[in-house]
PDB file of C-alpha atoms in Angstrom:
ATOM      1  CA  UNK A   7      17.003  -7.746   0.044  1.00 47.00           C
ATOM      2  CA  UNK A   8      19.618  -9.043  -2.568  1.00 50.00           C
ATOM      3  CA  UNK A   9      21.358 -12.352  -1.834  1.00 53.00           C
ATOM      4  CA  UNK A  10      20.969 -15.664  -3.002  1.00 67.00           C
ATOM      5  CA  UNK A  11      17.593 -16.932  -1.200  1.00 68.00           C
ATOM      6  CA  UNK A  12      14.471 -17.145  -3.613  1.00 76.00           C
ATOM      7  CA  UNK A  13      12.369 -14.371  -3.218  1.00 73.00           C
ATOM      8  CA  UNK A  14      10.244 -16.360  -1.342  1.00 78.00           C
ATOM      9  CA  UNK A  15      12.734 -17.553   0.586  1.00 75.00           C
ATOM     10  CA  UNK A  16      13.645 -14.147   1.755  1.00 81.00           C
ATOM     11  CA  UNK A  17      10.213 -12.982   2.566  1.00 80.00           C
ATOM     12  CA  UNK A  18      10.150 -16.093   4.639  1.00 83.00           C
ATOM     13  CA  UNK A  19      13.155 -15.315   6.703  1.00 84.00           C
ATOM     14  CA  UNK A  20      11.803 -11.921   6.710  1.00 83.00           C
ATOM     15  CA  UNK A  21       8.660 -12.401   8.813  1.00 86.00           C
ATOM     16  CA  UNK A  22      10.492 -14.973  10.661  1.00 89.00           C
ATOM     17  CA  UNK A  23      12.608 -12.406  12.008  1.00 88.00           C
ATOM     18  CA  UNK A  24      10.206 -10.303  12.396  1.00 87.00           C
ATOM     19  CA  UNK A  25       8.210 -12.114  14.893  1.00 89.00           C
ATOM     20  CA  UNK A  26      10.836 -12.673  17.421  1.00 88.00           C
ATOM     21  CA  UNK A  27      11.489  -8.909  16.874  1.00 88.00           C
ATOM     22  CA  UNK A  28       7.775  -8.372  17.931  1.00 89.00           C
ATOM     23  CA  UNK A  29       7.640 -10.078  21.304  1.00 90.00           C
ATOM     24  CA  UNK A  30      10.378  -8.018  22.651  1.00 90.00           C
ATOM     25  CA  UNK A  31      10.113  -5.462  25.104  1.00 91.00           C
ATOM     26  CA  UNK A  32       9.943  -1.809  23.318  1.00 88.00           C
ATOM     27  CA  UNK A  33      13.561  -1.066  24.621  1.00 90.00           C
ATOM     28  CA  UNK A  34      15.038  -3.764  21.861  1.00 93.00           C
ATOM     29  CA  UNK A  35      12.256  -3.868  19.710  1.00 92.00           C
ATOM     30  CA  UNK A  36      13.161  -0.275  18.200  1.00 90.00           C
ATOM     31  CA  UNK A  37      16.545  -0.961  17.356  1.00 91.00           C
ATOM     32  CA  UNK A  38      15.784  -4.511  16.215  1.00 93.00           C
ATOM     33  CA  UNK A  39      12.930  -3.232  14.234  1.00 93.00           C
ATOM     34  CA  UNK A  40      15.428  -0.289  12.760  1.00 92.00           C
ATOM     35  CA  UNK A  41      17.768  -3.230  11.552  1.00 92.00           C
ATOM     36  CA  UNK A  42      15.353  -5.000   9.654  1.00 92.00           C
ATOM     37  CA  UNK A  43      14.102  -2.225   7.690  1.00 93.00           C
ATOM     38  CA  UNK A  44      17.217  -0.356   7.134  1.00 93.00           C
ATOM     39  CA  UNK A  45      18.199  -2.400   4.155  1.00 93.00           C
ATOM     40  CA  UNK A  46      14.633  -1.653   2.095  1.00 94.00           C
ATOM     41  CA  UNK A  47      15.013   1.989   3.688  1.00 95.00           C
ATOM     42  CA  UNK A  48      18.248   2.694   2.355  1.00 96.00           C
ATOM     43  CA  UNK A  49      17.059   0.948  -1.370  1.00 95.00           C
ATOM     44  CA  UNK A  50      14.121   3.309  -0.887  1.00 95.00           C
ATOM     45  CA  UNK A  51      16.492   6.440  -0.511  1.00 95.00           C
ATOM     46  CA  UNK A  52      18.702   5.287  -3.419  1.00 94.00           C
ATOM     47  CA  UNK A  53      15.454   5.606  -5.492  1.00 92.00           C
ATOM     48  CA  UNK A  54      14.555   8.801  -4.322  1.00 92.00           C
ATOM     49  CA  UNK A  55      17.886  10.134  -4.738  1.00 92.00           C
ATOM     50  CA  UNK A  56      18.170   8.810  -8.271  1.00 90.00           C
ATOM     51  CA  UNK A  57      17.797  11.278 -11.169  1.00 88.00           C
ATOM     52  CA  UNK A  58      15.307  10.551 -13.884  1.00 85.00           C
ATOM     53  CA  UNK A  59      18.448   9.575 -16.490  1.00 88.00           C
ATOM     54  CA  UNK A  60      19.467   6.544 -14.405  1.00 89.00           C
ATOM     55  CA  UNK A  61      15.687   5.805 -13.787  1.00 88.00           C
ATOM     56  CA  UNK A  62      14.932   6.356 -17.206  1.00 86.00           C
ATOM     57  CA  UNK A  63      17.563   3.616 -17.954  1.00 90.00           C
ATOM     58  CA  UNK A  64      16.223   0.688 -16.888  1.00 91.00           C
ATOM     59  CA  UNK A  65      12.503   1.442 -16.224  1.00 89.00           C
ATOM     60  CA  UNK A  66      11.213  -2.366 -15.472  1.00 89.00           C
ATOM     61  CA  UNK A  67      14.316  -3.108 -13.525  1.00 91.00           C
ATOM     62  CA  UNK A  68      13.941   0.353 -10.813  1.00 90.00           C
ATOM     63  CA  UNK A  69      10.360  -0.808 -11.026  1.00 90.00           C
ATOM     64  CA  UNK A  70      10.603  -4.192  -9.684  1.00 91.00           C
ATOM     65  CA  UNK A  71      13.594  -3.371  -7.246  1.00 92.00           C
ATOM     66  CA  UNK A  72      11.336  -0.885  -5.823  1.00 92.00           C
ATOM     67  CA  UNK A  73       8.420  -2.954  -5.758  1.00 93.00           C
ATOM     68  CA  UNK A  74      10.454  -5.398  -3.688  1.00 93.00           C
ATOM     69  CA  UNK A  75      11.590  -2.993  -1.153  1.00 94.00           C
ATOM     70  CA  UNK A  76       7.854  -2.043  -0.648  1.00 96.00           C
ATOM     71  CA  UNK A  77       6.825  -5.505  -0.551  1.00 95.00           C
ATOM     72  CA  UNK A  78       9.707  -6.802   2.166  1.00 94.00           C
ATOM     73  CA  UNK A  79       8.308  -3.715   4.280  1.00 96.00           C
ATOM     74  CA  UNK A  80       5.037  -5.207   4.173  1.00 95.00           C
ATOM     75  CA  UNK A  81       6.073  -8.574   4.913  1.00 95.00           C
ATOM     76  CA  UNK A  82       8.208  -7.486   8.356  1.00 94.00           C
ATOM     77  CA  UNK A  83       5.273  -5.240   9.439  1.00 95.00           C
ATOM     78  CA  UNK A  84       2.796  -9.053   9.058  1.00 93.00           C
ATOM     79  CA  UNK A  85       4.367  -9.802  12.897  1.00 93.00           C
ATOM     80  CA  UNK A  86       3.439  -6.604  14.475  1.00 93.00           C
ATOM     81  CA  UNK A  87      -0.030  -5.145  15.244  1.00 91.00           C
ATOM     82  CA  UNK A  88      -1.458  -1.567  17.527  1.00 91.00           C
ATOM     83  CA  UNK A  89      -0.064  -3.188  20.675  1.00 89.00           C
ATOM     84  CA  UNK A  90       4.059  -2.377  19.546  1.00 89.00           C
ATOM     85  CA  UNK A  91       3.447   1.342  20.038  1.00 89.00           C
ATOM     86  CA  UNK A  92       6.782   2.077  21.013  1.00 88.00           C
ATOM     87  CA  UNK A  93       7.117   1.166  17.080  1.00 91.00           C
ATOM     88  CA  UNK A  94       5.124   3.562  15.439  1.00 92.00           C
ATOM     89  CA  UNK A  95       7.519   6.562  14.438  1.00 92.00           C
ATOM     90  CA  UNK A  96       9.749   4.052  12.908  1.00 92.00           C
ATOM     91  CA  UNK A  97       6.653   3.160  10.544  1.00 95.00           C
ATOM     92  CA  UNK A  98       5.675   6.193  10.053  1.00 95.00           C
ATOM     93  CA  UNK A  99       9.500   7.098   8.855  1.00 95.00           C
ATOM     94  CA  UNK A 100       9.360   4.464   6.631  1.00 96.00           C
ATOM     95  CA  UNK A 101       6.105   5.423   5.125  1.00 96.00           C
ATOM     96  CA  UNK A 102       6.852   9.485   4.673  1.00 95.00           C
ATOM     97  CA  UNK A 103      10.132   7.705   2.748  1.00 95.00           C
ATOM     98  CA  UNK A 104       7.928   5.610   0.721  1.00 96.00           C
ATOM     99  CA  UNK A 105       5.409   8.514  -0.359  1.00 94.00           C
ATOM    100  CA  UNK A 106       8.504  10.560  -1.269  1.00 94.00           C
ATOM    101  CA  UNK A 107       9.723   8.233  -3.651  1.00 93.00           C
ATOM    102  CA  UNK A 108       6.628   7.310  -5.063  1.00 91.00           C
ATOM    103  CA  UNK A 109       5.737  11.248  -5.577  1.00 88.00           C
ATOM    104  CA  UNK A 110       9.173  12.066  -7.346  1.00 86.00           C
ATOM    105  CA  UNK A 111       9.428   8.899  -9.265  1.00 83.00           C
ATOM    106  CA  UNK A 112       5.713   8.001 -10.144  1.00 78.00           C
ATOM    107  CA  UNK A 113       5.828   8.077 -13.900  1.00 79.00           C
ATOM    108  CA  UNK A 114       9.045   5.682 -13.712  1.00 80.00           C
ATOM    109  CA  UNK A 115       7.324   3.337 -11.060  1.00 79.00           C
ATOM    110  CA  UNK A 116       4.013   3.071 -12.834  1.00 77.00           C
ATOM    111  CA  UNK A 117       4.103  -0.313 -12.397  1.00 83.00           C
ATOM    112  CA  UNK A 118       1.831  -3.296 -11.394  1.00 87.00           C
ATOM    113  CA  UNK A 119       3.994  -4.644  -9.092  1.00 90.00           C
ATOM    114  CA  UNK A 120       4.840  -1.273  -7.363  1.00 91.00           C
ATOM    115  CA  UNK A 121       1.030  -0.904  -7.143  1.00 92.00           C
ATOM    116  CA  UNK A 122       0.382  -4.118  -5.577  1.00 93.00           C
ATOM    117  CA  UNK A 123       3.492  -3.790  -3.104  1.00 95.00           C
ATOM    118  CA  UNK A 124       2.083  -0.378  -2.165  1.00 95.00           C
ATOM    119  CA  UNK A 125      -1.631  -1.747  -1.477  1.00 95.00           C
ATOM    120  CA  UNK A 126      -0.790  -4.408   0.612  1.00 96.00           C
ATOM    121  CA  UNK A 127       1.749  -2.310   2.619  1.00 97.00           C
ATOM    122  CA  UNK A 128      -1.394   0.030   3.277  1.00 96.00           C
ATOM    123  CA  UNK A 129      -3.540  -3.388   3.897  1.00 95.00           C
ATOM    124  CA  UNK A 130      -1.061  -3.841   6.658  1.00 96.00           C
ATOM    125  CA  UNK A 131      -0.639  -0.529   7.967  1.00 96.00           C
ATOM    126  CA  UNK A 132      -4.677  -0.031   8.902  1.00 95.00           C
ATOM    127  CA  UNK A 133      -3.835  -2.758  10.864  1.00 94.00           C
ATOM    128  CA  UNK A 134      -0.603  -1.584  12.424  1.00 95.00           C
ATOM    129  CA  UNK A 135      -0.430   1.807  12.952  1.00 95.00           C
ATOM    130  CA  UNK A 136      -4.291   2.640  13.114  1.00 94.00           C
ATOM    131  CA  UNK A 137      -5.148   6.263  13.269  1.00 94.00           C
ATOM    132  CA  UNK A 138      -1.736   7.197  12.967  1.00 94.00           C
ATOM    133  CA  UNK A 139      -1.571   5.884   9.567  1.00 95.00           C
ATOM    134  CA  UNK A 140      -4.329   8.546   8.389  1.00 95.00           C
ATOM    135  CA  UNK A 141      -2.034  11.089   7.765  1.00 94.00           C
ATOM    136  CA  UNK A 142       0.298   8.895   5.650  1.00 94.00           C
ATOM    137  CA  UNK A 143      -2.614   7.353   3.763  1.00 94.00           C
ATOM    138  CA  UNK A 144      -3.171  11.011   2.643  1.00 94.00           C
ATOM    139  CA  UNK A 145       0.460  11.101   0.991  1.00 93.00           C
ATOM    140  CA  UNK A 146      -0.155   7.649  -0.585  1.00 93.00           C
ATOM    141  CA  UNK A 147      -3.640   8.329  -2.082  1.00 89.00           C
ATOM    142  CA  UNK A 148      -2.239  10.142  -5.027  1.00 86.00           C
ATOM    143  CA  UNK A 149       0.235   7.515  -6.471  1.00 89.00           C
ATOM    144  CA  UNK A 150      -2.720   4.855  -5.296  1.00 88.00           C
ATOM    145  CA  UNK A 151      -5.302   6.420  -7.663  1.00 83.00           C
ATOM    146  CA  UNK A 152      -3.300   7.791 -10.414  1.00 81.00           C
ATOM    147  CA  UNK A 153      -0.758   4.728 -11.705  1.00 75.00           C
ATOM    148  CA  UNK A 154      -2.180   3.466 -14.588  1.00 75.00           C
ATOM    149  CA  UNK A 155      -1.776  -0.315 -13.527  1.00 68.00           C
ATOM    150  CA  UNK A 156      -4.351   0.408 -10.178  1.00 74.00           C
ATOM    151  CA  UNK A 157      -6.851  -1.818  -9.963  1.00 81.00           C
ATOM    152  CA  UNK A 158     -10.283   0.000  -8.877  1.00 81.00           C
ATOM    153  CA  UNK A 159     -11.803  -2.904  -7.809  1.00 80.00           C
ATOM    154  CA  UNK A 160      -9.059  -3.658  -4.995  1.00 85.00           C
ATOM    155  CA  UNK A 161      -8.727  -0.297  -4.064  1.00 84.00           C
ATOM    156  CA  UNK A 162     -12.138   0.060  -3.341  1.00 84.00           C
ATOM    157  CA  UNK A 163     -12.217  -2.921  -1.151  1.00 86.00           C
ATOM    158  CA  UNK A 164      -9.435  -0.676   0.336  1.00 88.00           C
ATOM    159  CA  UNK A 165     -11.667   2.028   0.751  1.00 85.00           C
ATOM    160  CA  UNK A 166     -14.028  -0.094   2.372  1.00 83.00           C
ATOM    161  CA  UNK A 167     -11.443  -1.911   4.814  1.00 87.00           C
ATOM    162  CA  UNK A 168     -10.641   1.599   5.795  1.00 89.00           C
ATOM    163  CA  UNK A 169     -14.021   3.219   6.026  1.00 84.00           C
ATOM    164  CA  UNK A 170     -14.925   0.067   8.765  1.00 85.00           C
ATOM    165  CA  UNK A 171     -11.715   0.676  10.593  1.00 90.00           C
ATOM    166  CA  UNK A 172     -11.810   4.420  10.838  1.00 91.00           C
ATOM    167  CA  UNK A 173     -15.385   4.892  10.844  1.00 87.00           C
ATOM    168  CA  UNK A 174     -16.385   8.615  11.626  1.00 86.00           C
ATOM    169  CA  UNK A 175     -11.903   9.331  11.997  1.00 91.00           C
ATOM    170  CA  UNK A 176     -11.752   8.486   7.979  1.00 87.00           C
ATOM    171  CA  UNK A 177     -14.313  11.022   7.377  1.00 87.00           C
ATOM    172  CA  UNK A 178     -11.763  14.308   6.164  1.00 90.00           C
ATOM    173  CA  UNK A 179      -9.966  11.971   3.968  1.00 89.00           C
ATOM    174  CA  UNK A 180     -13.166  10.587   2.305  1.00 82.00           C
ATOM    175  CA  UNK A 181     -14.142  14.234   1.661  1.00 85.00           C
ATOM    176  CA  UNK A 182     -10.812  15.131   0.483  1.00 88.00           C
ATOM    177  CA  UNK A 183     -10.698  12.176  -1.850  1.00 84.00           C
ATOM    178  CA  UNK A 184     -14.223  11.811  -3.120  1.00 76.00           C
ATOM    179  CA  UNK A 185     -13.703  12.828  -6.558  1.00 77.00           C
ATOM    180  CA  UNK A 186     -11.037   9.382  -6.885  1.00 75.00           C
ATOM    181  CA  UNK A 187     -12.779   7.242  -3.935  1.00 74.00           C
ATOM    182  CA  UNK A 188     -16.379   7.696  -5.159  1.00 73.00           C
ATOM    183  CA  UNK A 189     -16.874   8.928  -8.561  1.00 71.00           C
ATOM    184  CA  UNK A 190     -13.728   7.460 -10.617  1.00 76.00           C
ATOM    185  CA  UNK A 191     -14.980   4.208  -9.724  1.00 73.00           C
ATOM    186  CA  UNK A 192     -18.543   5.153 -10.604  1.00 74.00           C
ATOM    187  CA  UNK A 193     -17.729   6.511 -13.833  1.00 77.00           C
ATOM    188  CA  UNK A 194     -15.323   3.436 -14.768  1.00 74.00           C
ATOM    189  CA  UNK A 195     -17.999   0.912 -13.567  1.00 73.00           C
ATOM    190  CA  UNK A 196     -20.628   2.944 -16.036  1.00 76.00           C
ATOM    191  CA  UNK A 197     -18.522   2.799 -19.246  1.00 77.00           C
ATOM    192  CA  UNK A 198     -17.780  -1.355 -18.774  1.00 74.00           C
ATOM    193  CA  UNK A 199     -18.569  -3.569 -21.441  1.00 77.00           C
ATOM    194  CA  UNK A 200     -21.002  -6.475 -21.003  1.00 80.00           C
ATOM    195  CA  UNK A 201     -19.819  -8.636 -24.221  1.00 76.00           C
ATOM    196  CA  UNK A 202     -19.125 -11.538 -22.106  1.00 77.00           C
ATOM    197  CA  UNK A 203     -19.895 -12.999 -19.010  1.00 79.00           C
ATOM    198  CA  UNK A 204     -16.202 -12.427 -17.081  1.00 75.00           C
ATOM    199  CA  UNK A 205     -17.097  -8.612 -18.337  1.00 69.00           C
ATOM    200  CA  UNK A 206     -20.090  -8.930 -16.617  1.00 78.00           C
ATOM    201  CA  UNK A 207     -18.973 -10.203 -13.625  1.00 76.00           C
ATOM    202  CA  UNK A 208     -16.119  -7.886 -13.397  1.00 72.00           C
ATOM    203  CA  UNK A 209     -18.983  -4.915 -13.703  1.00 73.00           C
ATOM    204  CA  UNK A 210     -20.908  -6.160 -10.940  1.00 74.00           C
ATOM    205  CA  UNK A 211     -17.912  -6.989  -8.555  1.00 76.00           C
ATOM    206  CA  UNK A 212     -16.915  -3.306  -9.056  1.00 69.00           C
ATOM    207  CA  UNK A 213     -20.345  -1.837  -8.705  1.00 72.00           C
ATOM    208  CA  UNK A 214     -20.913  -4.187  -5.305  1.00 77.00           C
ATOM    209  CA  UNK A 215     -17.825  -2.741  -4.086  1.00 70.00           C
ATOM    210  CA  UNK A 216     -18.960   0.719  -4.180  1.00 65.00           C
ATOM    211  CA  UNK A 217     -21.903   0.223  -3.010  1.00 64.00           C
ATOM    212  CA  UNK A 218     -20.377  -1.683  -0.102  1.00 71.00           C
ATOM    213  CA  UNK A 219     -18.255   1.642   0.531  1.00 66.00           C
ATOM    214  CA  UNK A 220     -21.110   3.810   0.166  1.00 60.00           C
ATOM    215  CA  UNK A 221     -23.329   1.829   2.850  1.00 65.00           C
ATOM    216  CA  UNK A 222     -20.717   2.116   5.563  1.00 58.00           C
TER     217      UNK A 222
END
């Protein structure tokens, strides 16, 4: 991930890659897909092996390395889709690695940008692993709901992306989460101010979202 390429540079080359990865057959997709994420992987491991001192050290700097890491995971997984099956347990690897370090290191990557990275690695992985990724969902849900920086509006949109994917299949996890999925939103969308007219907006976006959740 480090090197000198502009970020955007790098998540260019990234899903370049990536996409010539995805049209091979599964005998050298596995490996090739192995390469690309070994470098985030092994960042990811360095986290989770980390103790709370050296975390502790440089809070904003572990946060945005990790948010990174998350984020170039996303970006490779853009090229592939349900069809690279032969693919899946190296996702699913990936993600058990990612829920680990979020669990053990969630109150020093509190962070926006770990947030975001997480999100749109989930966006991606509906869309990737399908029912496969119900199980890891489940691990991510905690750090999803409970970082201070999550944005309830988003991750009920989420929800909802979800809910039409899964249909009946997403029904266990909606019961399991209800208390976050349902009734934090409900309760945050209640106590919103309506000073202004953005604060208005912003009230009704959120309540349209849940209702949008609730219909399907």
């Amino acid at each position: 991930v480090n090197g000198s390429l502009t970020l955007e540079d790098q998540g260019s080359l990234f899903e370049a890659v990536a996409g010539l990865a995805a049209a091979m057959p599964p005998e050298q997709l596995q490996p090739a897909l192995q390469r690309m994420l070994e470098g985030p992987v092994a960042n990811l491991a360095e986290l989770l092996g980390a103790d709370a001192s050296r975390l502790a050290s440089d809070t904003q700097g572990y946060a945005a390395w990790a948010a990174r890491n998350v984020e170039v995971i996303g970006i490779v997984s853009k090229s592939f889709s349900r069809k690279q099956e032969s693919a899946c347990s190296h996702w699913q690897a990936t993600l058990g690695l990612v829920a680990r370090t979020l669990d053990k290191c969630s109150g020093q990557l509190a962070d926006g940008a770990v947030w975001r990275a997480v999100l749109f690695l989930c966006r991606r992985m509906v869309e990737v692993l399908g029912d496969a990724f119900l199980s890891p969902l489940d691990a991510l849900m905690p750090y999803l709901y409970s970082c201070p920086q999550a944005d309830l509006l988003e991750l009920t949109s989420f929800a909802h992306q979800s809910v039409c994917s899964y249909q009946g299949r997403m029904q266990p996890l909606l019961q399991k989460w209800l208390h976050v999925l349902f009734l934090r939103p409900v309760e945050v969308w209640r106590q919103m101010p309506e000073q202004s007219d953005q604060l208005r907006r912003e009230k009704f976006e959120l309540g349209t979202g849940v209702l949008q959740l609730l219909r399907e």
